[in-house]
XYZ file of C-alpha atoms in Angstrom:
751
model
C 0.000 0.000 0.000
C 3.007 2.282 -0.303
C 2.755 5.325 -2.526
C -0.202 7.231 -3.926
C -1.031 4.499 -6.405
C -1.047 1.818 -3.725
C -3.219 3.920 -1.405
C -5.615 4.670 -4.261
C -5.966 0.967 -5.045
C -6.573 0.284 -1.366
C -9.344 2.879 -1.269
C -10.934 1.384 -4.396
C -10.853 -2.072 -2.817
C -12.449 -0.733 0.374
C -15.152 1.074 -1.610
C -15.782 -2.109 -3.607
C -16.429 -4.142 -0.456
C -18.497 -1.340 1.082
C -20.647 -0.956 -2.006
C -21.332 -4.684 -2.119
C -22.359 -4.981 1.540
C -24.153 -1.630 1.910
C -26.498 -2.540 -0.948
C -27.805 -5.462 1.112
C -27.414 -3.966 4.596
C -30.104 -2.942 7.041
C -29.133 -0.463 9.754
C -32.223 -0.950 11.931
C -30.943 -1.682 15.422
C -27.470 -2.571 14.146
C -25.675 -0.376 16.651
C -27.387 -1.795 19.751
C -24.625 -4.339 20.490
C -21.347 -5.670 19.119
C -21.871 -8.562 16.709
C -19.873 -10.606 14.281
C -22.069 -11.566 11.340
C -19.175 -12.057 8.903
C -16.751 -14.907 8.378
C -14.192 -15.834 5.744
C -13.073 -19.336 4.806
C -11.300 -20.647 1.713
C -11.275 -17.201 0.033
C -15.063 -16.854 0.458
C -16.626 -14.017 2.443
C -19.936 -14.778 4.197
C -22.069 -11.877 5.504
C -25.507 -12.141 7.104
C -28.046 -9.886 5.403
C -30.597 -9.012 8.085
C -32.572 -6.896 5.645
C -33.491 -9.796 3.342
C -32.780 -12.627 5.856
C -30.231 -14.181 3.517
C -26.491 -14.732 3.333
C -24.256 -12.781 0.992
C -21.281 -14.774 -0.349
C -18.417 -13.137 -2.260
C -15.246 -14.479 -3.832
C -12.567 -12.316 -2.227
C -9.937 -12.882 -4.927
C -12.283 -12.005 -7.796
C -13.705 -9.026 -5.933
C -10.239 -7.690 -5.083
C -9.033 -8.007 -8.682
C -12.202 -6.399 -10.141
C -13.029 -9.570 -12.039
C -15.191 -8.862 -15.082
C -17.213 -11.227 -17.176
C -18.213 -13.493 -14.296
C -19.941 -13.613 -10.942
C -18.123 -12.272 -7.903
C -20.921 -12.746 -5.372
C -24.240 -14.483 -4.842
C -27.079 -14.748 -2.316
C -27.908 -17.851 -0.283
C -31.621 -18.097 0.451
C -32.695 -20.181 3.459
C -35.519 -22.691 3.553
C -36.184 -21.863 7.199
C -35.643 -18.191 8.020
C -34.355 -17.647 11.590
C -36.888 -15.863 13.786
C -34.199 -14.415 16.062
C -31.562 -11.713 15.852
C -28.351 -13.166 14.468
C -25.321 -12.163 16.533
C -22.664 -14.489 15.111
C -21.987 -16.226 11.813
C -19.536 -19.139 11.802
C -18.430 -21.411 8.945
C -16.741 -24.768 9.511
C -13.285 -25.456 8.097
C -14.488 -27.325 5.003
C -17.161 -24.746 4.018
C -19.904 -27.375 4.141
C -21.984 -25.966 7.005
C -22.685 -22.495 8.351
C -24.051 -21.544 11.760
C -26.236 -18.541 12.579
C -26.125 -17.960 16.327
C -28.290 -15.626 18.356
C -28.620 -14.878 22.035
C -31.106 -17.706 22.666
C -31.275 -19.766 19.483
C -29.088 -21.066 16.652
C -29.618 -22.311 13.121
C -27.490 -24.531 10.837
C -27.259 -23.958 7.069
C -26.202 -26.773 4.726
C -23.939 -25.212 2.075
C -24.043 -26.696 -1.452
C -21.066 -27.697 -3.584
C -18.724 -25.310 -5.395
C -17.730 -25.475 -9.033
C -17.294 -23.242 -12.037
C -14.825 -20.484 -12.916
C -16.167 -18.107 -10.251
C -15.459 -20.550 -7.411
C -18.897 -19.918 -5.894
C -21.658 -22.301 -4.943
C -23.566 -24.036 -7.756
C -21.380 -22.385 -10.442
C -22.163 -18.882 -9.160
C -25.910 -18.612 -9.640
C -27.454 -15.347 -8.495
C -29.613 -17.013 -5.852
C -29.117 -20.448 -4.304
C -31.636 -22.112 -2.024
C -29.969 -23.775 1.001
C -31.454 -26.055 3.604
C -31.471 -24.629 7.122
C -32.441 -26.234 10.419
C -33.010 -24.826 13.892
C -30.959 -26.261 16.766
C -33.001 -27.853 19.594
C -35.915 -25.481 19.225
C -37.953 -27.080 22.003
C -35.064 -27.025 24.470
C -34.216 -23.335 24.061
C -37.832 -22.178 23.886
C -38.806 -24.125 27.016
C -36.670 -21.885 29.267
C -37.129 -18.159 28.776
C -33.935 -17.294 30.678
C -31.680 -19.794 28.895
C -29.001 -18.198 26.699
C -26.255 -19.358 24.374
C -22.943 -18.209 25.813
C -20.583 -19.665 23.204
C -20.657 -21.694 19.983
C -17.781 -23.476 18.282
C -17.296 -25.995 15.512
C -15.184 -28.986 16.477
C -11.531 -28.729 15.320
C -10.446 -30.283 12.043
C -9.157 -33.680 13.355
C -12.685 -34.312 14.627
C -15.697 -34.676 12.294
C -16.357 -31.217 10.860
C -20.153 -31.569 11.119
C -20.020 -31.618 14.953
C -20.415 -28.452 17.001
C -20.643 -27.512 20.673
C -22.948 -25.029 22.400
C -22.298 -23.614 25.855
C -25.593 -22.755 27.545
C -26.121 -20.412 30.458
C -27.221 -23.320 32.677
C -23.577 -24.522 32.717
C -23.975 -27.335 30.196
C -22.042 -28.219 27.075
C -24.216 -29.722 24.366
C -22.824 -31.639 21.372
C -24.775 -31.640 18.117
C -24.357 -32.923 14.598
C -25.111 -30.565 11.717
C -27.022 -33.219 9.816
C -29.530 -33.581 12.677
C -29.333 -30.435 14.860
C -32.673 -31.079 16.536
C -31.238 -33.977 18.557
C -28.505 -33.507 21.113
C -25.837 -36.205 20.849
C -24.178 -35.680 24.206
C -24.420 -33.146 27.013
C -22.087 -32.564 29.927
C -22.409 -30.511 33.076
C -19.586 -28.073 33.731
C -20.890 -26.340 36.861
C -23.767 -25.933 39.240
C -27.168 -25.572 37.646
C -29.816 -23.099 38.839
C -32.673 -24.491 40.829
C -35.137 -22.330 38.866
C -34.822 -19.852 35.998
C -34.449 -16.699 38.153
C -31.302 -18.160 39.687
C -29.503 -17.885 36.347
C -29.081 -14.143 36.742
C -27.990 -14.643 40.351
C -25.325 -17.153 39.329
C -24.228 -14.756 36.584
C -23.786 -11.942 39.096
C -21.722 -14.250 41.294
C -19.579 -15.257 38.318
C -20.489 -18.937 38.657
C -21.753 -19.393 35.116
C -19.575 -20.443 32.201
C -19.004 -17.614 29.725
C -16.658 -19.117 27.124
C -14.817 -22.287 26.130
C -12.218 -23.492 23.657
C -10.634 -26.773 22.583
C -7.209 -27.694 23.962
C -4.653 -29.742 21.999
C -4.720 -33.503 22.368
C -3.127 -34.830 25.551
C -3.176 -38.064 27.587
C -5.764 -38.327 30.309
C -3.105 -39.360 32.831
C -1.507 -35.912 32.593
C -4.680 -34.443 34.092
C -5.697 -36.858 36.840
C -2.483 -38.724 37.732
C 0.387 -37.573 39.917
C 3.555 -36.198 38.457
C 6.833 -38.041 38.800
C 8.926 -34.906 38.653
C 11.483 -34.206 41.319
C 11.153 -31.059 43.356
C 14.828 -30.274 42.954
C 14.631 -30.084 39.170
C 12.615 -26.885 38.986
C 13.272 -23.321 37.998
C 11.711 -20.046 38.983
C 10.031 -18.080 36.245
C 11.760 -14.716 35.766
C 9.888 -11.964 37.497
C 7.908 -14.262 39.790
C 8.540 -16.471 42.766
C 6.619 -19.408 41.328
C 8.542 -22.627 40.693
C 7.782 -24.134 37.283
C 8.381 -27.823 36.503
C 11.518 -28.266 34.485
C 11.388 -31.799 33.186
C 8.925 -31.932 30.326
C 9.176 -33.409 26.855
C 9.351 -31.074 23.846
C 5.603 -31.063 23.356
C 4.951 -30.221 26.983
C 3.081 -33.445 27.779
C 4.069 -36.365 29.910
C 5.229 -39.604 28.368
C 2.203 -40.910 26.558
C 3.169 -44.458 25.728
C 0.261 -46.276 24.163
C -2.415 -44.292 26.001
C -5.302 -42.956 23.950
C -5.275 -39.199 23.546
C -8.315 -37.120 24.482
C -9.610 -33.725 23.364
C -9.993 -31.630 26.541
C -12.125 -28.504 26.596
C -11.181 -25.450 28.663
C -14.215 -23.690 30.145
C -13.999 -20.170 31.578
C -16.322 -18.932 34.326
C -17.245 -15.330 34.965
C -15.219 -15.084 38.167
C -12.049 -16.176 36.377
C -11.987 -19.886 37.191
C -10.933 -22.256 34.430
C -12.152 -25.852 34.351
C -11.114 -28.659 32.013
C -13.808 -30.935 30.638
C -12.768 -34.304 29.163
C -15.690 -35.722 27.151
C -15.937 -39.519 26.795
C -15.427 -39.130 23.027
C -16.819 -37.216 20.057
C -18.346 -40.222 18.348
C -21.981 -39.505 17.379
C -22.830 -43.161 18.143
C -21.852 -42.765 21.805
C -24.714 -42.780 24.264
C -25.657 -39.334 25.527
C -25.786 -40.466 29.137
C -22.030 -40.968 29.540
C -20.629 -38.350 31.930
C -17.578 -36.250 31.196
C -14.612 -35.869 33.528
C -14.446 -32.427 35.110
C -11.180 -31.062 36.495
C -10.642 -27.777 38.244
C -10.626 -25.059 39.001
C -7.066 -24.769 37.718
C -4.554 -23.237 40.070
C -3.028 -19.997 38.752
C 0.532 -18.969 39.484
C 1.941 -16.683 40.718
C -0.698 -16.382 43.402
C -2.266 -12.948 43.883
C -4.638 -11.598 46.556
C -7.358 -11.016 43.945
C -8.310 -13.537 41.315
C -7.113 -13.209 37.747
C -9.806 -11.801 35.519
C -12.506 -11.242 38.148
C -14.861 -10.162 35.332
C -13.733 -12.669 32.739
C -15.657 -12.729 29.486
C -13.736 -14.634 26.814
C -11.259 -17.503 26.471
C -8.952 -18.414 23.593
C -6.441 -21.260 23.227
C -3.511 -20.504 20.921
C -2.472 -23.597 18.920
C 0.815 -24.754 20.408
C 2.015 -27.423 22.816
C 1.998 -26.704 25.735
C -1.115 -24.593 25.074
C -1.200 -20.866 25.733
C -4.535 -19.719 27.165
C -5.720 -16.138 26.673
C -8.233 -14.869 29.245
C -9.945 -11.529 28.661
C -11.566 -9.400 31.336
C -14.404 -7.004 30.541
C -13.156 -4.430 33.047
C -10.610 -2.055 31.548
C -9.643 -4.334 28.670
C -7.157 -6.506 30.581
C -5.902 -9.748 29.018
C -3.847 -12.474 30.685
C -1.499 -14.869 28.883
C -0.879 -18.150 30.678
C 0.736 -21.495 29.844
C -0.884 -24.799 30.830
C 1.854 -26.899 32.440
C 2.128 -29.741 34.901
C 1.500 -28.581 38.438
C 4.521 -28.439 40.711
C 4.660 -30.738 43.729
C 4.618 -27.790 46.129
C 1.375 -26.555 44.577
C -0.453 -29.544 46.013
C 0.122 -28.223 49.546
C -2.581 -25.570 49.563
C -4.079 -23.883 52.542
C -7.568 -24.511 53.783
C -8.774 -21.224 52.300
C -7.641 -22.279 48.854
C -9.133 -25.761 48.928
C -11.997 -26.551 46.576
C -15.279 -26.479 48.446
C -17.189 -29.391 46.992
C -20.454 -27.970 48.287
C -20.196 -25.180 45.734
C -20.430 -27.781 43.029
C -23.073 -29.997 44.657
C -26.297 -28.004 44.835
C -29.060 -30.056 46.360
C -26.757 -33.012 46.896
C -25.904 -33.242 43.194
C -22.411 -34.604 42.588
C -20.630 -33.318 39.470
C -17.554 -35.444 40.053
C -15.121 -32.512 40.102
C -11.523 -33.697 40.459
C -8.384 -31.780 41.209
C -6.345 -31.251 38.064
C -2.642 -32.018 37.934
C -2.072 -29.118 35.566
C -1.944 -25.447 36.434
C -1.963 -22.119 34.635
C 1.269 -20.127 34.849
C 0.397 -16.523 34.087
C 3.243 -15.022 32.099
C 2.060 -11.504 31.421
C -0.776 -9.060 31.685
C -1.665 -6.979 28.636
C -3.769 -3.829 28.952
C -5.558 -3.041 25.714
C -5.513 0.476 24.351
C -9.176 1.479 24.337
C -10.257 4.832 22.999
C -8.076 7.847 22.360
C -7.305 8.923 25.934
C -3.812 10.120 26.669
C -1.965 8.618 29.650
C -2.428 11.900 31.555
C -6.186 11.889 31.046
C -6.437 8.206 31.914
C -4.566 8.797 35.184
C -6.669 11.854 36.080
C -10.031 10.245 35.316
C -9.237 6.642 36.032
C -12.657 5.518 37.213
C -14.642 7.269 34.494
C -12.244 6.465 31.672
C -12.251 2.693 32.118
C -14.133 0.733 29.493
C -16.514 -1.942 30.752
C -17.410 -4.025 27.724
C -17.209 -7.602 26.532
C -14.038 -8.431 24.605
C -14.354 -11.026 21.878
C -11.210 -12.970 20.971
C -10.606 -14.340 17.469
C -7.713 -16.366 16.106
C -5.636 -15.095 13.206
C -5.715 -17.656 10.364
C -2.507 -16.196 8.921
C -0.302 -16.375 12.009
C -0.693 -18.754 14.947
C 1.035 -16.300 17.278
C -1.498 -13.490 16.791
C -5.111 -12.944 17.700
C -7.687 -10.166 17.486
C -9.639 -8.397 20.204
C -12.994 -6.971 19.141
C -14.852 -4.631 21.516
C -16.996 -1.505 21.598
C -13.983 0.775 21.155
C -12.726 -0.972 17.993
C -10.279 -3.718 17.118
C -6.851 -4.527 18.557
C -4.330 -7.103 17.381
C -1.898 -8.751 19.785
C 1.237 -10.605 18.770
C 2.431 -13.292 21.198
C 6.038 -14.232 20.318
C 5.960 -16.899 23.024
C 3.839 -19.097 20.734
C 6.332 -18.871 17.862
C 9.159 -19.622 20.277
C 7.385 -22.717 21.611
C 6.580 -23.964 18.093
C 10.173 -23.406 16.962
C 11.593 -25.254 19.935
C 9.097 -28.087 19.511
C 10.179 -28.441 15.863
C 13.805 -28.598 17.013
C 12.849 -31.177 19.681
C 14.096 -28.917 22.444
C 12.989 -29.632 26.002
C 10.581 -27.241 27.670
C 12.976 -26.378 30.461
C 15.164 -24.707 27.847
C 12.433 -22.384 26.661
C 11.394 -21.629 30.228
C 14.982 -20.841 31.092
C 15.142 -18.220 28.328
C 11.752 -16.671 28.824
C 12.385 -13.261 30.378
C 9.457 -10.916 30.160
C 11.409 -8.187 28.362
C 12.458 -10.577 25.561
C 9.166 -12.342 24.855
C 6.728 -9.591 25.739
C 3.574 -9.455 23.658
C 2.987 -6.485 21.370
C -0.398 -4.791 21.115
C -1.515 -2.618 18.207
C -4.693 -0.585 17.921
C -6.102 -1.110 14.413
C -9.521 0.551 14.499
C -11.012 3.048 16.948
C -14.791 3.486 16.966
C -15.158 5.314 20.298
C -13.041 8.206 21.535
C -13.833 7.812 25.233
C -16.101 5.798 27.494
C -18.574 8.696 27.729
C -18.901 9.294 23.976
C -21.025 7.525 21.415
C -19.541 4.632 19.484
C -19.923 2.574 16.347
C -20.265 -1.021 17.475
C -18.644 -3.400 15.040
C -21.087 -5.741 13.337
C -18.582 -8.060 11.702
C -14.858 -8.771 11.792
C -12.984 -11.363 9.760
C -9.578 -11.859 8.173
C -9.129 -12.061 4.404
C -6.148 -14.406 4.344
C -5.367 -14.073 0.628
C -5.217 -10.268 0.897
C -3.607 -10.020 4.383
C -6.403 -7.679 5.410
C -8.868 -7.521 8.273
C -12.420 -6.619 7.254
C -14.612 -4.770 9.739
C -18.282 -3.996 9.063
C -19.734 -0.878 10.696
C -23.410 -0.400 11.657
C -24.156 1.525 8.452
C -22.808 -1.355 6.330
C -19.603 0.424 5.386
C -16.462 -1.704 5.455
C -13.118 -0.784 6.940
C -10.145 -2.688 5.555
C -7.243 -2.856 7.988
C -3.812 -3.903 6.649
C -2.358 -6.464 9.014
C 1.039 -5.501 10.443
C 4.112 -7.582 9.899
C 5.337 -9.892 12.626
C 6.958 -7.974 15.473
C 10.681 -8.507 15.819
C 11.916 -9.632 19.202
C 15.454 -9.676 20.637
C 17.490 -12.661 19.558
C 16.813 -15.679 21.699
C 19.862 -17.597 22.998
C 17.882 -20.809 22.557
C 17.475 -20.197 18.862
C 21.044 -19.017 18.397
C 22.415 -22.217 19.922
C 20.689 -24.332 17.257
C 21.526 -22.193 14.188
C 24.048 -23.596 11.726
C 26.676 -21.665 9.785
C 24.352 -21.019 6.841
C 21.723 -19.572 9.124
C 24.331 -17.369 10.812
C 25.412 -15.953 7.440
C 21.830 -15.166 6.502
C 21.215 -13.576 9.896
C 24.351 -11.464 9.550
C 23.265 -10.338 6.092
C 19.874 -9.193 7.382
C 21.178 -7.694 10.615
C 20.897 -4.085 9.409
C 17.368 -4.598 8.081
C 16.319 -6.166 11.379
C 17.912 -3.296 13.270
C 15.981 -0.715 11.233
C 12.751 -2.676 11.752
C 13.341 -2.766 15.493
C 14.093 0.953 15.482
C 10.899 1.776 13.609
C 8.739 -0.568 15.707
C 6.526 1.249 18.169
C 4.586 0.336 21.271
C 1.682 2.748 20.783
C -0.146 3.202 17.506
C -2.441 5.634 15.831
C -5.532 3.644 14.866
C -7.948 4.307 12.058
C -10.645 6.492 13.666
C -14.237 5.990 12.521
C -16.747 7.730 14.837
C -20.542 7.800 14.467
C -21.764 10.130 11.710
C -23.074 13.476 12.895
C -21.212 13.172 16.201
C -19.788 16.476 17.329
C -16.996 15.819 19.829
C -16.398 18.421 22.461
C -13.468 20.787 22.247
C -11.789 18.925 25.080
C -12.099 15.609 23.277
C -10.815 17.134 20.046
C -7.891 18.620 21.941
C -7.140 15.280 23.586
C -7.310 13.494 20.227
C -4.992 16.090 18.708
C -2.590 15.839 21.662
C -2.559 12.075 21.439
C -1.984 12.079 17.691
C 0.751 14.689 17.991
C 2.445 12.870 20.833
C 2.283 9.536 18.992
C 3.570 11.164 15.812
C 6.491 12.777 17.630
C 7.516 9.934 19.939
C 6.661 6.859 17.897
C 7.203 8.042 14.339
C 9.229 11.248 13.840
C 11.793 10.587 16.569
C 12.320 7.007 15.441
C 12.533 8.089 11.813
C 15.266 10.544 12.817
C 17.116 7.701 14.537
C 16.621 5.535 11.476
C 17.904 8.363 9.256
C 21.051 8.632 11.376
C 21.490 4.872 11.121
C 21.147 5.113 7.359
C 23.710 7.942 7.241
C 26.129 5.935 9.332
C 25.494 2.898 7.148
C 26.071 4.990 3.989
C 29.353 6.303 5.396
C 30.468 2.798 6.246
C 29.485 1.605 2.787
C 31.386 4.489 1.127
C 34.510 3.650 3.097
C 33.999 0.017 2.240
C 33.706 0.944 -1.452
C 37.003 2.875 -1.319
C 38.728 -0.040 0.355
C 37.267 -2.400 -2.211
C 38.461 -0.158 -5.038
C 42.018 -0.250 -3.677
C 41.776 -3.981 -3.306
C 40.491 -4.254 -6.871
C 43.420 -2.133 -8.168
C 45.877 -4.340 -6.298
C 44.144 -7.394 -7.596
C 44.364 -6.097 -11.158
C 48.143 -5.546 -10.796
C 48.505 -9.000 -9.373
C 46.458 -10.354 -12.261
C 48.794 -8.674 -14.750
C 51.803 -10.253 -13.056
C 50.095 -13.571 -13.122
C 49.286 -13.082 -16.819
C 52.962 -12.497 -17.683
C 53.989 -15.512 -15.628
C 51.288 -17.496 -17.294
C 52.618 -16.552 -20.748
C 56.097 -17.795 -19.829
C 54.679 -20.970 -18.404
C 52.530 -21.357 -21.468
C 55.481 -21.067 -23.872
C 57.489 -23.542 -21.781
C 54.536 -25.848 -21.694
C 54.099 -25.646 -25.466
C 57.749 -26.607 -26.046
C 57.391 -29.539 -23.680
C 54.215 -30.573 -25.412
C 56.032 -30.493 -28.777
C 58.834 -32.717 -27.408
C 56.237 -35.079 -25.991
C 54.471 -35.232 -29.342
C 57.762 -36.177 -31.050
C 58.251 -38.977 -28.533
C 54.745 -40.188 -29.212
C 55.336 -40.216 -32.952
C 58.560 -42.221 -32.524
C 56.782 -44.653 -30.242
C 53.996 -45.116 -32.765
C 56.603 -45.765 -35.533
C 58.356 -48.446 -33.414
C 55.050 -50.074 -32.648
C 54.224 -50.160 -36.359
C 57.560 -51.808 -37.218
C 57.085 -54.439 -34.547
C 53.652 -55.274 -35.826
C 55.004 -55.634 -39.392
C 57.858 -57.934 -38.238
C 55.518 -60.513 -36.738
C 55.165 -63.735 -38.963
C 51.901 -64.439 -40.677
C 50.319 -67.909 -40.529
C 48.563 -69.340 -43.627
C 45.424 -71.508 -43.595
C 47.288 -74.752 -44.377
C 49.811 -74.023 -41.662
C 47.053 -73.368 -39.220
C 45.399 -76.692 -40.165
C 48.738 -78.509 -39.798
C 49.198 -76.882 -36.425
C 45.769 -78.042 -35.319
C 46.526 -81.590 -36.583
C 49.833 -81.661 -34.718
C 48.165 -80.530 -31.537
C 45.467 -83.175 -31.951
C 48.088 -85.859 -32.734
C 50.146 -84.839 -29.718
C 47.115 -85.284 -27.523
C 46.491 -88.710 -29.051
C 50.170 -89.695 -28.585
C 49.937 -88.734 -24.965
C 46.918 -91.004 -24.669
C 48.722 -93.863 -26.406
C 51.757 -93.410 -24.186
C 49.510 -93.663 -21.178
C 47.978 -96.862 -22.603
C 51.456 -98.328 -23.344
C 52.545 -97.581 -19.827
C 49.533 -99.390 -18.468
C 50.161 -102.355 -20.810
C 53.844 -102.507 -19.860
C 52.902 -102.515 -16.248
C 50.436 -105.294 -16.980
C 53.102 -107.313 -18.909
C 55.571 -106.825 -16.098
C 52.978 -108.033 -13.678
C 52.326 -111.104 -15.831
C 56.069 -111.801 -16.095
C 56.428 -111.400 -12.379
C 53.580 -113.785 -11.783
C 55.088 -116.238 -14.299
C 58.423 -116.114 -12.549
C 56.711 -116.530 -9.251
C 54.793 -119.492 -10.559
C 57.945 -121.056 -11.974
C 59.758 -120.591 -8.748
C 56.823 -122.018 -6.923
C 56.743 -124.980 -9.290
C 60.382 -125.581 -8.714
C 59.968 -125.325 -5.020
C 56.847 -127.358 -4.687
C 57.374 -129.560 -7.750
C 53.797 -129.224 -8.704
C 52.703 -131.093 -11.786
C 49.891 -129.853 -13.933
C 47.495 -131.936 -15.790
C 47.500 -132.029 -19.550
C 44.377 -129.960 -19.823
C 45.718 -127.213 -17.513
C 48.944 -127.051 -19.482
C 47.038 -126.585 -22.721
C 44.985 -123.790 -21.222
C 48.020 -121.963 -19.906
C 49.863 -122.316 -23.186
C 46.897 -121.016 -25.111
C 46.624 -117.963 -22.809
C 50.317 -117.262 -23.117
C 50.184 -117.599 -26.877
C 47.235 -115.191 -26.982
C 49.093 -112.662 -24.836
C 52.167 -112.986 -27.061
C 50.115 -112.336 -30.133
C 48.455 -109.342 -28.482
C 51.801 -107.879 -27.515
C 53.065 -108.340 -31.040
C 50.050 -106.555 -32.483
C 50.415 -103.687 -30.051
C 54.114 -103.434 -30.765
C 53.537 -103.249 -34.497
C 50.806 -100.663 -33.977
C 53.106 -98.497 -31.847
C 55.844 -98.692 -34.449
C 53.352 -97.509 -37.082
C 52.229 -94.625 -34.927
C 55.807 -93.565 -34.220
C 56.622 -93.644 -37.926
C 53.598 -91.533 -38.739
C 54.473 -89.020 -36.048
C 58.092 -88.803 -37.131
C 57.103 -88.339 -40.759
C 54.648 -85.548 -39.883
C 57.201 -83.785 -37.750
C 59.793 -83.910 -40.447
């Protein structure tokens, strides 16, 4: 939005949204109370049109880019028009159901499918008929004093068609969007009034639940079982005297093992007490009679004489582990930031005055089963919202009259998990909580929680508050109560709807820079250090230009004529903010830029001298390189001559080798084959010779034996022996002649 062109485009975009909503807006009774009848999900803007009892839907991207030739918005008509004043409009995460919530009744709208180039419902038809159902009509009509205190869709891991309603009779009721007339489950979170008039009495005493929010998943044992931590391994939170448990895993929970995780619900009461409700489960098939576990009230540390948030009105859980709970008080715009951690052993030793009086939770002998929780809230800081345009001097002089007493509504920022919005009668504030980003970063690095608690000084991780929109100058003046506030994620803008239907677009500030954390620096590698060093000057300028107080966009009721005193106070405040937070810091930034320019000029001169020296050195290296090159070329030439000579010798050697003809090769093969055969014959001859020698030996032995024993053979035996000997003689003769022939053939072939 920098420059005249950027500001002009921003004004056109704001006028475009205002023209779209004002055409369908009805201002009758719109300024009676603060509402939020707008919501934005998946680049779609939903706005309740009380004039025509319909819902206006706009494609934010097409509307911002002035899309022509197609639909940018459409109207959703309802089959069952709500017969109550709509105070809140909420869309679930998948854009399949929409809730219209009033003070005493609620209605669910079934959204159709999206398709087409416009990205709207039913291809962007001008009017779409949607089914709508009332939620438990008989239950809410039966009691005239029963009110809806809070409404929330179940978080995304759970079925997105489930929603919870907190009623003024201290009950949580679970419904399914497909059948909102039937309650699935209901759980008691506090004492119930004996008769309808007692509701207002309990409200005055602060014993009715005013808000709730879902906590991250955690094991049930971390709530109702004792802690195994040692008292010696604790640390004291900086700025307090409260010991905080030191041994915790990176996610802040105890060791889970195989235990099933539960979805606890934090419930805030008007007097500041926080209870934790653990439903049996969120399965629609579960019987409605199953009770929920109720723990509390949670102990808050450090202990103070008065309770935290004595006039509490709203609760918000920032998505991190361990969870950070935000508790808002309607008196003076005070907000408390606390971390839900395991209770220290010493916290169990409470005095009798601090013990939970079970009778307070058992009216008429009714037992709610309240158990003491093993977790506690460690309050880290107290943030006072900037409400109105009072200067510190006026606020100190008229402290009692200048305090705002109004309900503060807390909304999460879909862009950043470490920011949230505060909507009230005096406008809109945004608060950045760097503690959440620090916890998420350490959890990603698998760093133990004692490390982050060790480096958690208040001055380093203090939250930053910025006043975005002011609709009331002081508590005594008239105001424009905001009728809708939502965040357009794709445009990084916050959209606020005023009672006359005009829209105020608020550019969201960048993330506030905090002092460098030693925890983060210890885990940064060399690459990260180089990048940090390169952006050090930019970060320094951003820190210099950051400011604690802001000048919000002022939009007062039309026709309001502020008094001269109020105009003077507004002028003094604006002048003081301009001088202290803008002009003075811009002067400091200008001096930093001058110093940086001087340093850069000196650096440029030094670099020029270094470049001149480098050029001279390059010239010397060039001359040396030429000499080396010439020497190298001569050596290469000598090497080439050697290679040529070597190739010539190799050629001569290859030419001198004898060549073998085909007949010679055949003769060679025949000789090799004959040699192998000769070797076989020689082996056979050797075996025959050995056999002949054996026969001769046996013959000699037989002769000697005959001589010795004078054995006489018969005529037939003699003939047989002679015949065998004659046969052997003939065989030897044949073999001898065959060998002589083979030897002659071999000798002739060799020759």
